[in-house]
PDB file of C-alpha atoms in Angstrom:
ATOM      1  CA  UNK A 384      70.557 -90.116 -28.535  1.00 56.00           C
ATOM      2  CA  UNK A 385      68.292 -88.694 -26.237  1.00 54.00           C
ATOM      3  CA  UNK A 386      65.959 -87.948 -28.623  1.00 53.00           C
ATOM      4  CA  UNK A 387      65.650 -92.043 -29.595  1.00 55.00           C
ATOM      5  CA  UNK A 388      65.151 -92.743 -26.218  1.00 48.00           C
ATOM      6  CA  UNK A 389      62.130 -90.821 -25.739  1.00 52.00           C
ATOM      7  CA  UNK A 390      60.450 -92.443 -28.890  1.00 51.00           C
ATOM      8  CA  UNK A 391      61.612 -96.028 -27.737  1.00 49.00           C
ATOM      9  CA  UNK A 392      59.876 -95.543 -24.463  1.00 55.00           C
ATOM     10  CA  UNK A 393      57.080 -93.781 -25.714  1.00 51.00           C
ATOM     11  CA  UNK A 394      56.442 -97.035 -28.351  1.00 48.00           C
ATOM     12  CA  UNK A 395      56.764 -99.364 -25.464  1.00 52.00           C
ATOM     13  CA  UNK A 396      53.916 -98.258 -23.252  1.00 52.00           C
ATOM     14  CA  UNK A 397      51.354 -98.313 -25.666  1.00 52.00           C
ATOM     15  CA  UNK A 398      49.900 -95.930 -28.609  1.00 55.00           C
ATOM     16  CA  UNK A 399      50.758 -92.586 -27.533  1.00 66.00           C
ATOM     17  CA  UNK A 400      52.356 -92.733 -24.093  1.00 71.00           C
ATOM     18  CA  UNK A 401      49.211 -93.057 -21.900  1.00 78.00           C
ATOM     19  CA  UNK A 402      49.430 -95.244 -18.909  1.00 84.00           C
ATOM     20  CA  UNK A 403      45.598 -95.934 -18.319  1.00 85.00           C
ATOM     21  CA  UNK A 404      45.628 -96.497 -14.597  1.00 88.00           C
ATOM     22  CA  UNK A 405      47.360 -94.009 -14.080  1.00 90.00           C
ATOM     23  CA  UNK A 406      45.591 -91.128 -16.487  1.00 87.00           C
ATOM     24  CA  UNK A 407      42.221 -93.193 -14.137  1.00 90.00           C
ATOM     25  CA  UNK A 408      43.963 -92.512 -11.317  1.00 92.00           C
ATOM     26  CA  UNK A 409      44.889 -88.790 -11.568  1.00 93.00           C
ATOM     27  CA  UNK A 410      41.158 -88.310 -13.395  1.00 91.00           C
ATOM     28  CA  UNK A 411      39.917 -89.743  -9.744  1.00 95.00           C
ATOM     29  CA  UNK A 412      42.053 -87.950  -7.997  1.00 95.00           C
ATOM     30  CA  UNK A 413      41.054 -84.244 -10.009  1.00 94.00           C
ATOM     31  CA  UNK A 414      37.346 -85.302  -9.278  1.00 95.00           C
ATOM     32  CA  UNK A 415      37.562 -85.719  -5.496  1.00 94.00           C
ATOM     33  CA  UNK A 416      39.333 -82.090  -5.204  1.00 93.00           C
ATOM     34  CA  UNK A 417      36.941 -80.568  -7.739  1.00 91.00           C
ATOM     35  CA  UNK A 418      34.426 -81.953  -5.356  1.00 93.00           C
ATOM     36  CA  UNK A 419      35.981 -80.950  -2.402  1.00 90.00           C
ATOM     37  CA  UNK A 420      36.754 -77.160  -3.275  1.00 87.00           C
ATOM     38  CA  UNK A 421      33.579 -77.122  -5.150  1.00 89.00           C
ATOM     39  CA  UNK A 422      32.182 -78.353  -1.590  1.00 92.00           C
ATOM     40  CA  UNK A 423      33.850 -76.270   0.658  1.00 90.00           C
ATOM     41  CA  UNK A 424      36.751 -74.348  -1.238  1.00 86.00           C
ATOM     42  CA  UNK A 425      34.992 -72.377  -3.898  1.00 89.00           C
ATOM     43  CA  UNK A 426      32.017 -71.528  -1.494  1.00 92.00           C
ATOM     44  CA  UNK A 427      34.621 -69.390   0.697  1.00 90.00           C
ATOM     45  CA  UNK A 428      36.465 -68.078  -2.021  1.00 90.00           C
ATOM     46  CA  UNK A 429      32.867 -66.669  -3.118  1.00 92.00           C
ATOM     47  CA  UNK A 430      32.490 -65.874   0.065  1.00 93.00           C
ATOM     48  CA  UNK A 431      35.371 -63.712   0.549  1.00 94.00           C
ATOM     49  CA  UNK A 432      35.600 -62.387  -2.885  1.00 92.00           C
ATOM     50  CA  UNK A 433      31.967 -61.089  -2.083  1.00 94.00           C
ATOM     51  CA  UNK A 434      32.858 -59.534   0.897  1.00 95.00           C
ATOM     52  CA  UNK A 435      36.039 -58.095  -1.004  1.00 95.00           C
ATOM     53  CA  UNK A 436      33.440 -56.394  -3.838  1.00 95.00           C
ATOM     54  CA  UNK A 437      31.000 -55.228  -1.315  1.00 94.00           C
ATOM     55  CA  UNK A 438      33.943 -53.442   0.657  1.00 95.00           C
ATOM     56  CA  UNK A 439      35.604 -51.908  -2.381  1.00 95.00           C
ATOM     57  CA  UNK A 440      31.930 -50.941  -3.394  1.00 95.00           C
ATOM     58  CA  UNK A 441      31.525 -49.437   0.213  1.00 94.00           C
ATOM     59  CA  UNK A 442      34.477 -47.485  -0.529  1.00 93.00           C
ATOM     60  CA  UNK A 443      33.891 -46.287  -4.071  1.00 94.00           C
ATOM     61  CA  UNK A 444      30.272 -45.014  -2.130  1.00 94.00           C
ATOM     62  CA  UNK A 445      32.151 -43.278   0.100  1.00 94.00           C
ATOM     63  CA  UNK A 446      34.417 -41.845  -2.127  1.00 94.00           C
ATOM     64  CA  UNK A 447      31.825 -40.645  -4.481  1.00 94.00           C
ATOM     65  CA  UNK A 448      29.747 -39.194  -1.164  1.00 94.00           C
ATOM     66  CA  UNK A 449      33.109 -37.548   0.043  1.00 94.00           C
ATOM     67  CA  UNK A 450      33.671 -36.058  -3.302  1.00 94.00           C
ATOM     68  CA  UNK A 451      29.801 -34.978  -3.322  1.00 95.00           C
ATOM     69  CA  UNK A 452      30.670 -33.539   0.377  1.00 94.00           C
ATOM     70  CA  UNK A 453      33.870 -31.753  -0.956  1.00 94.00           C
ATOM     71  CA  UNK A 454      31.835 -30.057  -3.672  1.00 94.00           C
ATOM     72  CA  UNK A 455      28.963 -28.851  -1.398  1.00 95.00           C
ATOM     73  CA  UNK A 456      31.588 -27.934   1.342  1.00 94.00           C
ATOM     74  CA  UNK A 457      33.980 -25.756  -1.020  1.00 95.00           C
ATOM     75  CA  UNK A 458      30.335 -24.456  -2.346  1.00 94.00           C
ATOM     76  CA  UNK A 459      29.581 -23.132   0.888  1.00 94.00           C
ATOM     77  CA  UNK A 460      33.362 -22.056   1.965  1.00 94.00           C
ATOM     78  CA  UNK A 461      33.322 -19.453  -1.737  1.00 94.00           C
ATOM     79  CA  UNK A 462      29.906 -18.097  -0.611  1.00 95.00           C
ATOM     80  CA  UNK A 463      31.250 -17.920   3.036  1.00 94.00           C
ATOM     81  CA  UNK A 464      34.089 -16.048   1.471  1.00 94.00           C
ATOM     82  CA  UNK A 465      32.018 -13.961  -0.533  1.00 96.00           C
ATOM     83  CA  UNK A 466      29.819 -13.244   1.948  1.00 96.00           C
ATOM     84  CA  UNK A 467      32.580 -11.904   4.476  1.00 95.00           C
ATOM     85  CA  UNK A 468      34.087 -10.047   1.530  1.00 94.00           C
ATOM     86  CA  UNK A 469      30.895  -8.011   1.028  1.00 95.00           C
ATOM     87  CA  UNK A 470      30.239  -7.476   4.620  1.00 95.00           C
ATOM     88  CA  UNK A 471      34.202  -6.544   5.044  1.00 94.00           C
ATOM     89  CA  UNK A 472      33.407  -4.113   2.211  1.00 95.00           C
ATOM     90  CA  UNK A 473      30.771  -2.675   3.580  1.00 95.00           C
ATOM     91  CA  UNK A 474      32.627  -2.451   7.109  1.00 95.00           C
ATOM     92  CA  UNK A 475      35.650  -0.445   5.555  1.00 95.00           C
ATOM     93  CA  UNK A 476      32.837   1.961   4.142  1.00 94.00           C
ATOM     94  CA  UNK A 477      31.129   2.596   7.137  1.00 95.00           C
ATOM     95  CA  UNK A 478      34.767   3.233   8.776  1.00 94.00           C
ATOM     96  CA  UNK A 479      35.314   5.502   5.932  1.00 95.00           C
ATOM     97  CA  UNK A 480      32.233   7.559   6.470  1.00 94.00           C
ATOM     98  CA  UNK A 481      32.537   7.636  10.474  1.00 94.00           C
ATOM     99  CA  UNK A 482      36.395   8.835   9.539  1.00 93.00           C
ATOM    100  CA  UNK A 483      35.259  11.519   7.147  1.00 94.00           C
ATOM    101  CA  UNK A 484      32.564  12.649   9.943  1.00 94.00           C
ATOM    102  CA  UNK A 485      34.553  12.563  12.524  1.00 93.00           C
ATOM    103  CA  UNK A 486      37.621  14.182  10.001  1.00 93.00           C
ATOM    104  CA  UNK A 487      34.887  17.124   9.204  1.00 94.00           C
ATOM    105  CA  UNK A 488      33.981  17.480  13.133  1.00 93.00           C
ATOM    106  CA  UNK A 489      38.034  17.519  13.958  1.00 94.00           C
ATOM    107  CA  UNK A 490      38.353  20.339  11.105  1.00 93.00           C
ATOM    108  CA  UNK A 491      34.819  22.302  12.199  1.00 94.00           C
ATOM    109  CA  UNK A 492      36.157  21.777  15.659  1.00 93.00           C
ATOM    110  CA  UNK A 493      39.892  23.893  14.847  1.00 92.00           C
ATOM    111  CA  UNK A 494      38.480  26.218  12.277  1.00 93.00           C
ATOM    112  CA  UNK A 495      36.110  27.071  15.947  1.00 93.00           C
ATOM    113  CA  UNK A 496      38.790  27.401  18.428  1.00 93.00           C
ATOM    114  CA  UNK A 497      40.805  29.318  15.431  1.00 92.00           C
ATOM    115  CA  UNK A 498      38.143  31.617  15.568  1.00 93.00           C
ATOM    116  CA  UNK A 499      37.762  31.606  19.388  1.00 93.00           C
ATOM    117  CA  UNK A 500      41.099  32.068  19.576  1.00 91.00           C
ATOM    118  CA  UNK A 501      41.570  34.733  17.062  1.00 91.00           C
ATOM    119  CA  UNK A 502      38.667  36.554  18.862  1.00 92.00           C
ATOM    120  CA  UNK A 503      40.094  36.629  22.119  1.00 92.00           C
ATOM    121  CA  UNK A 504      43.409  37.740  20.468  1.00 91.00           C
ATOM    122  CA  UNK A 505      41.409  40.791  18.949  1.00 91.00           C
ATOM    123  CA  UNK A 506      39.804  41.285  22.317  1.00 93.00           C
ATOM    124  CA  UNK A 507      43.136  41.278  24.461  1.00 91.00           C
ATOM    125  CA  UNK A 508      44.793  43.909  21.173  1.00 92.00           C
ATOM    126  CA  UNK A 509      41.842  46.142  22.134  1.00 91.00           C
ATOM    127  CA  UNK A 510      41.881  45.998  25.642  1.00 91.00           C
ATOM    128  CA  UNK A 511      45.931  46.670  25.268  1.00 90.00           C
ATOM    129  CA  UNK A 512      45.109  49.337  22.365  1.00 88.00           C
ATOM    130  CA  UNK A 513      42.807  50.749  25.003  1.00 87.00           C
ATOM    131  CA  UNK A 514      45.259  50.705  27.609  1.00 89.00           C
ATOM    132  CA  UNK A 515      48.020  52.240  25.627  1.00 87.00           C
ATOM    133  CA  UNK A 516      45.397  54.964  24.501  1.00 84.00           C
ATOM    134  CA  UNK A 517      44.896  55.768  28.124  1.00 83.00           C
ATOM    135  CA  UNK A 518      48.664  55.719  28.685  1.00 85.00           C
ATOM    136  CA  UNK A 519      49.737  57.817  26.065  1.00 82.00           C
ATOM    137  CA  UNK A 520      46.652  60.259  26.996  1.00 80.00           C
ATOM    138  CA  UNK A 521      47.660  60.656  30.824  1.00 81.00           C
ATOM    139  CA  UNK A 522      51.215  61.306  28.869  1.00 82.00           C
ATOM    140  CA  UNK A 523      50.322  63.698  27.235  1.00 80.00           C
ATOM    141  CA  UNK A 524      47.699  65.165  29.630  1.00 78.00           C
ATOM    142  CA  UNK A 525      51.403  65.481  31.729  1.00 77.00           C
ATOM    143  CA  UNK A 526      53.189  66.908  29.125  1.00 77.00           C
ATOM    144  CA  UNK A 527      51.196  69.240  28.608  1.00 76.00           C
ATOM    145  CA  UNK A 528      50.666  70.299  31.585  1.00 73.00           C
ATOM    146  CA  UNK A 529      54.661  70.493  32.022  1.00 70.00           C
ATOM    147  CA  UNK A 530      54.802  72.577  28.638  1.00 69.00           C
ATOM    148  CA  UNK A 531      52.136  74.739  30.329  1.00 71.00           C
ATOM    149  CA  UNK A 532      54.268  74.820  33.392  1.00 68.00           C
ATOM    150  CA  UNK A 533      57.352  76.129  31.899  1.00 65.00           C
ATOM    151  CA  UNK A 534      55.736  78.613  29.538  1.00 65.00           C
ATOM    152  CA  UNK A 535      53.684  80.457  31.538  1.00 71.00           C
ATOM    153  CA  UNK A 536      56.610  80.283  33.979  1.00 58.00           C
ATOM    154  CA  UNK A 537      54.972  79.951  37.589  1.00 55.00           C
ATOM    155  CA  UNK A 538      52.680  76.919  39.628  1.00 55.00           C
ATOM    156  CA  UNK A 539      49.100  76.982  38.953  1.00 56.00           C
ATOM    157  CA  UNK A 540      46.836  74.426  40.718  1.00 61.00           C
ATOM    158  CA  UNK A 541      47.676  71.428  38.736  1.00 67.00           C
ATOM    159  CA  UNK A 542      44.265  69.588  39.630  1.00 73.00           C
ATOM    160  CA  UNK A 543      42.159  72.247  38.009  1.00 70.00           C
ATOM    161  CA  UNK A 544      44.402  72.482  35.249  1.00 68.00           C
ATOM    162  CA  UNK A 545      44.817  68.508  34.704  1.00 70.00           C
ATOM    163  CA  UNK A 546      41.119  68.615  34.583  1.00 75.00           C
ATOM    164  CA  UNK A 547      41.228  70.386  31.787  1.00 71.00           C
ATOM    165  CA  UNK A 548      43.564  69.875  29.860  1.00 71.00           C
ATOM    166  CA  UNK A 549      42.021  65.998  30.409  1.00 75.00           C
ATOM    167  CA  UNK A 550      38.632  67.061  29.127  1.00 77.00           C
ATOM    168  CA  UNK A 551      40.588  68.831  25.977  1.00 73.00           C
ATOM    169  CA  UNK A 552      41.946  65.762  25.254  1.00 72.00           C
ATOM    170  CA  UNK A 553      39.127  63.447  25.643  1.00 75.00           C
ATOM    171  CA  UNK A 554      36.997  65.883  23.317  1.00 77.00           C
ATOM    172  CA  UNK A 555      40.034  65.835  20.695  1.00 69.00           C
ATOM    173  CA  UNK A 556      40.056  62.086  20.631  1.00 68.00           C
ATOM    174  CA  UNK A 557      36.315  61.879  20.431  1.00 69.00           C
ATOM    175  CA  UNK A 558      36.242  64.320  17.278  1.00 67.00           C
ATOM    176  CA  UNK A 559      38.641  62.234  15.219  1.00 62.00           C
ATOM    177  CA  UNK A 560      36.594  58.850  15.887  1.00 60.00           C
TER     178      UNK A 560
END
């Protein structure tokens, strides 16, 4: 049914369904908004659409000349980095050297006061070797003088005869050096 009614009422306004004023009257109507955005509507959509390209152009710009920055920047930052990795290098090797000096001069310095020390330990065995020498000659310098004593049964000046029984012994001891 609704399907008849569309054709009835299409048939009764005229050949196809077009209403003349009123297909004249919308036509007018298009026309003086055409004219008026082409007058003042399009001209600021331009306007800002413009604006829009030149600011996402800006952008891309800058994006490309902060990529181009990044590039140059992490350029400079590996040979920065290289740079400090040589000269680190070449700080731990001079560190090494002035340890291994300074290591040799520590060594040079004990193997000296080894030396100085064994030297003075030789000197102070002498001097006591020396001493004990003396010692044990006076001991036996009175020993033998006792010995003396007791053989020959009677007191004879013990100076003279320390004398020479000192000179005895000092003449021994310089015939077996």
């Amino acid at each position: 049914m609704l399907h008849t009614l569309i054709i009835a009422q299409a048939l009764d306004s005229g050949g196809l369904g077009i209403n003349a004023v009123n297909f004249l009257s919308q036509l007018f109507s298009f026309f003086i908004i055409f004219l008026v955005l082409w007058r003042w509507g399009f001209p600021a959509i331009t306007k800002t659409l413009d604006k829009r390209q030149a600011i996402i152009r800006e952008g891309v710009e800058n994006a490309e000349r902060a990529r181009q920055a990044l590039a140059e920047a992490t350029a400079r930052a590996e040979q920065e980095l290289i740079t400090a990795r040589r000269e680190a290098q070449e700080v731990i090797e001079k560190a090494t050297k002035v340890a291994e000096k300074e290591a040799n001069r520590i060594h040079e310095e004990a193997e000296a006061r080894a030396k100085q020390f064994e030297q003075q330990a030789v000197t102070r065995i002498q001097q006591e070797a020396a001493r004990a020498q003396v010692e044990l000659s006076r001991q036996i310098v009175n020993l033998s003088i006792a010995a003396a004593g007791r053989v020959i049964s009677k007191s004879v000046d013990t100076n003279d005869n320390r004398r020479l029984v000192e000179e005895f012994v000092s003449t021994s001891q310089a015939k077996e050096r």
